[in-house]
Tab-separated table of C-alpha atoms in Angstrom:
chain	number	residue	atom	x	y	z
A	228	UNK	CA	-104.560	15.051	-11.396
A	229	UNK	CA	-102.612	15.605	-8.200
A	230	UNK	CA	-105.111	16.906	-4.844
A	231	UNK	CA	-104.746	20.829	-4.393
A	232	UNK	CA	-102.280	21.790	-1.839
A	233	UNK	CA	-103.474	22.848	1.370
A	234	UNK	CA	-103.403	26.898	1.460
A	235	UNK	CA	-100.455	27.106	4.000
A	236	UNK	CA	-98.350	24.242	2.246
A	237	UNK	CA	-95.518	26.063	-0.089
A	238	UNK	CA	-95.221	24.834	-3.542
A	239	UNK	CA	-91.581	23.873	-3.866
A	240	UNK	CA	-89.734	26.775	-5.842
A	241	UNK	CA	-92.322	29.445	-4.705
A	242	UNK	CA	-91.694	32.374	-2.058
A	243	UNK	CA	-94.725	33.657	0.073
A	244	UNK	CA	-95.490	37.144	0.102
A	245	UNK	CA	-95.187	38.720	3.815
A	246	UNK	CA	-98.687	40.209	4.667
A	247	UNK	CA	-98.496	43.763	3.484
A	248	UNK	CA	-95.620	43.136	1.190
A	249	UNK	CA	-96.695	45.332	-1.662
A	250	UNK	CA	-96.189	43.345	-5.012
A	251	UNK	CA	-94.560	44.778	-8.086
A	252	UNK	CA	-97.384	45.735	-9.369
A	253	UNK	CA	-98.316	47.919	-6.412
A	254	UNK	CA	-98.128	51.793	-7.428
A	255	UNK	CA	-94.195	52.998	-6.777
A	256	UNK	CA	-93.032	49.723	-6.277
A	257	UNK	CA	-90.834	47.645	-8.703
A	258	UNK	CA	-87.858	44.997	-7.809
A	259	UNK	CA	-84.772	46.244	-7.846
A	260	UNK	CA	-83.643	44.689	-10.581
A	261	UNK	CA	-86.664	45.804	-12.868
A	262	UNK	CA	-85.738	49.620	-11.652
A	263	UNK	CA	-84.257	50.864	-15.287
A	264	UNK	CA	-84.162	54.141	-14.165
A	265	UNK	CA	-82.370	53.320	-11.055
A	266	UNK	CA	-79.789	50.950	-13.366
A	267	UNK	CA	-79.325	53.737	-15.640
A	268	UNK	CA	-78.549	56.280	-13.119
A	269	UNK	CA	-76.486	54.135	-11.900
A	270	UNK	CA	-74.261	53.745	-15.001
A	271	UNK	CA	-74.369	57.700	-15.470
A	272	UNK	CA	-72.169	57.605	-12.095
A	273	UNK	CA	-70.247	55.285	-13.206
A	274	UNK	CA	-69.396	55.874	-17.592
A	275	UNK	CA	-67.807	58.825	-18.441
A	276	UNK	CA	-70.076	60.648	-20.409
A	277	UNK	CA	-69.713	60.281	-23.301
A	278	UNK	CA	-69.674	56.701	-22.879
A	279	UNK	CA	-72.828	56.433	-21.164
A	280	UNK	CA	-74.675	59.315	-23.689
A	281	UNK	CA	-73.228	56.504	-26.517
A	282	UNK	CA	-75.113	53.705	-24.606
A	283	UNK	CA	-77.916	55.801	-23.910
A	284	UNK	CA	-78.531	57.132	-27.204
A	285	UNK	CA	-80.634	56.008	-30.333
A	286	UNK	CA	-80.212	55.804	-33.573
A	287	UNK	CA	-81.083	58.644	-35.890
A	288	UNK	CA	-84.687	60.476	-34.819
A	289	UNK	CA	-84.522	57.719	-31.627
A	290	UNK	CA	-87.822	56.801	-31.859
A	291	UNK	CA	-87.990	53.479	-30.858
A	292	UNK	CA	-86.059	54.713	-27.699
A	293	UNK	CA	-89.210	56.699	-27.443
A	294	UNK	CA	-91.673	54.740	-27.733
A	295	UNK	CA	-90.224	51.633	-26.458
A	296	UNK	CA	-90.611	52.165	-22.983
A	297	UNK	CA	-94.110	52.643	-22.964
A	298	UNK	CA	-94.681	49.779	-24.899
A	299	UNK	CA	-92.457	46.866	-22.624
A	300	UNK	CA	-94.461	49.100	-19.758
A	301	UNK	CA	-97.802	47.831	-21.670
A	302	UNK	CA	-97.665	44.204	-20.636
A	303	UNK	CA	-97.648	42.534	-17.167
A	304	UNK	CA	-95.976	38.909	-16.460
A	305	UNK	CA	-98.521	37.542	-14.266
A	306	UNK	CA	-96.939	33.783	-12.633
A	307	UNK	CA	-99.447	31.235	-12.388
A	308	UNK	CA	-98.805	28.715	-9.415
A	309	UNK	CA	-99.515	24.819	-11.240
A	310	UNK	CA	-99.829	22.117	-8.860
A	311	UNK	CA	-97.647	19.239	-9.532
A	312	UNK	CA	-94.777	20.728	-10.883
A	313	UNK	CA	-91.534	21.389	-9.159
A	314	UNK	CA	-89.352	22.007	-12.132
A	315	UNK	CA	-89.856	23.811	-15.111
A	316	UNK	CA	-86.805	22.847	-17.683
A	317	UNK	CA	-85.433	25.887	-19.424
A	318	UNK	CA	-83.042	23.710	-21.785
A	319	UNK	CA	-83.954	23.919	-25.744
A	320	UNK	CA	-82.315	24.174	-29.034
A	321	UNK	CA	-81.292	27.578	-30.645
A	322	UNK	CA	-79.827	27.175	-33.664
A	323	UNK	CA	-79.422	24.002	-33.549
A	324	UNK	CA	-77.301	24.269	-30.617
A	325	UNK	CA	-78.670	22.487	-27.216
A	326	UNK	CA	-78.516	25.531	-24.346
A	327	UNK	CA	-79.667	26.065	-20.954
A	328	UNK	CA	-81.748	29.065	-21.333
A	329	UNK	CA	-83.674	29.708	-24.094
A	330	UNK	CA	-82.096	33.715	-23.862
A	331	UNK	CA	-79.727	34.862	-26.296
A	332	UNK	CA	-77.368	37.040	-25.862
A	333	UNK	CA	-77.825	39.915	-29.040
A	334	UNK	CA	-74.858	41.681	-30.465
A	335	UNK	CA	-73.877	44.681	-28.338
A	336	UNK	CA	-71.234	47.123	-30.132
A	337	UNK	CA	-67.658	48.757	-28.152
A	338	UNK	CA	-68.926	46.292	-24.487
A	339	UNK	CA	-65.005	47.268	-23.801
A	340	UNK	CA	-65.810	51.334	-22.927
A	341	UNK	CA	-67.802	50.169	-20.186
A	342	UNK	CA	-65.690	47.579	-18.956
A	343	UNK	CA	-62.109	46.489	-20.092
A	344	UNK	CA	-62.833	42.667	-20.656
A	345	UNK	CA	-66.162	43.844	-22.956
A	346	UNK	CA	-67.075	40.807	-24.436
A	347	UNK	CA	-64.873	38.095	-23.161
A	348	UNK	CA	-66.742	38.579	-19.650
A	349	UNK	CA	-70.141	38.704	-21.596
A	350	UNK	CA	-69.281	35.348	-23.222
A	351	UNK	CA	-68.063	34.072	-19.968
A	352	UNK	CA	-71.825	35.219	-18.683
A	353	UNK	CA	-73.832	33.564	-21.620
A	354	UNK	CA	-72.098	30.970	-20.934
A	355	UNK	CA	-72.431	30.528	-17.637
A	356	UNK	CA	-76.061	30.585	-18.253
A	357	UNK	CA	-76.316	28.002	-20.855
A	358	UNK	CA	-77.206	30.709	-23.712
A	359	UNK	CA	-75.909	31.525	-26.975
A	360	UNK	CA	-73.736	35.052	-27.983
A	361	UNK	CA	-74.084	36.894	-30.516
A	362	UNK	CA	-70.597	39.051	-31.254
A	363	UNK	CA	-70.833	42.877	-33.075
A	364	UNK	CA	-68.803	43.509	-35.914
A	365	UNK	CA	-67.977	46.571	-34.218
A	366	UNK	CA	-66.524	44.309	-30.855
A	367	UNK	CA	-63.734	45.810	-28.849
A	368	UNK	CA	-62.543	42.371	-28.986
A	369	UNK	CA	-61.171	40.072	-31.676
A	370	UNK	CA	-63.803	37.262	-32.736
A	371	UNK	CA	-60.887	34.977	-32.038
A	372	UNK	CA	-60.357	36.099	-28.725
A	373	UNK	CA	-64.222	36.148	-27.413
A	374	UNK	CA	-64.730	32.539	-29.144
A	375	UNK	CA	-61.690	31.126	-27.024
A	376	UNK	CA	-63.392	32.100	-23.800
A	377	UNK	CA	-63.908	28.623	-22.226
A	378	UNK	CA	-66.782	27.217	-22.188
A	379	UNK	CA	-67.377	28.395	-25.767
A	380	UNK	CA	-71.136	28.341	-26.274
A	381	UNK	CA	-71.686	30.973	-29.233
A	382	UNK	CA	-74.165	30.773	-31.847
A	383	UNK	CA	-72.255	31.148	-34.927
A	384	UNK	CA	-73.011	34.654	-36.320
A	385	UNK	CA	-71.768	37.763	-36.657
A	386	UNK	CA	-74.136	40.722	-36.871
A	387	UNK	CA	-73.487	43.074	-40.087
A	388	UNK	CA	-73.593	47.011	-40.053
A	389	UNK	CA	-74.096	49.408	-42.501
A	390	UNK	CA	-71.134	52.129	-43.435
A	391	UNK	CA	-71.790	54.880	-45.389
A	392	UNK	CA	-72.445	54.449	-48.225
A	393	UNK	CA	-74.653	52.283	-47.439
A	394	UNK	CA	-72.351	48.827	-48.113
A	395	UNK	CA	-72.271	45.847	-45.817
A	396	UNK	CA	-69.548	45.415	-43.989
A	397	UNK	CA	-68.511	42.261	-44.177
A	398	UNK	CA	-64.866	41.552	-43.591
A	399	UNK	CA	-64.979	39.921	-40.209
A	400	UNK	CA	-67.580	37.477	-41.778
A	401	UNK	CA	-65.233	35.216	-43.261
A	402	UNK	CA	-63.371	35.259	-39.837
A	403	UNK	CA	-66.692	34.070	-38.159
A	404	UNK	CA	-66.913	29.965	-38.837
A	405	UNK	CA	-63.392	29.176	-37.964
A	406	UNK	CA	-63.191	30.976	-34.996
A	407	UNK	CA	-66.768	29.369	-33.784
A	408	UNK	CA	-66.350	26.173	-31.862
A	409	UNK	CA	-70.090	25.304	-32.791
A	410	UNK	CA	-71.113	26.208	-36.030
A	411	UNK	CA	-74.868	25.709	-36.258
């Protein structure tokens, strides 16, 4: 077991806290990038309307639009410091696919009304990241087109909605092997 660190030596990786820095924790206080209500005010500016209402919105009664918030809200990610480690390795298998990040990137319907590449710059992001995409049968781009994005990293799948009435819709599924380039 390695000694303790002395209490003004940094732990590699770690940031101190200015004295009086409130934490995110603190009442009123949360990082900018954990400000939802900020980020979705900001993308009311920015949508049109009924772009951002379509984002916004839930399906059917929206309950879990509800009552998720208060629920993510219910639990606190509290870092523990370890001594002795300086790199935690984020690399895993998802499907059996080797990736960076052990995030996935979930299917995500029309990504083209909010911004004209849509899912080619979303699979650019994933993977830029390491991670695996997921594409929406209801894409504003062609399977074909998101899987040529270089590097490819996606996981294979294709999510499937429901149509009234009620049948799967499953013609892009034949479509989804060949244009993979890793088929898991």
């Amino acid at each position: 077991m390695a000694p303790p660190l002395p209490a003004d030596s940094p732990v590699p990786g770690q940031r101190r806290r200015a004295v009086g820095e409130p934490t995110p924790e603190d009442a009123g206080h949360e990082p900018p990038f954990l400000d939802l209500p900020a980020l979705e005010e900001r993308a009311r500016e920015l949508l049109p309307a009924d772009v951002y209402d379509y984002y916004a919105g839930g399906a059917e009664t929206e309950t879990t639009l509800r009552e998720a918030p208060g629920s993510w809200q219910a639990w606190r990610l509290r870092p523990r410091v370890l001594t002795g480690i300086t790199a935690v390795p984020l690399a895993t298998d998802l499907l059996g696919t080797p990736v960076g990040s052990p995030i996935g990137v979930a299917p995500w319907a029309y990504q083209g009304m909010a911004h004209p590449d849509g899912e080619l710059a979303t699979a650019r992001g994933a993977a830029a990241a390491g991670s695996l995409m997921t594409v929406s049968t209801s894409a504003t781009h062609a399977l074909e087109e998101v899987a040529a994005e270089p590097p490819a990293r996606r996981s294979g799948s294709s999510s499937t909605a429901c149509t009234p009435p009620r049948t799967p819709t499953t013609s892009p599924a034949g479509r989804v092997r060949p244009a993979t380039p890793r088929w898991s």
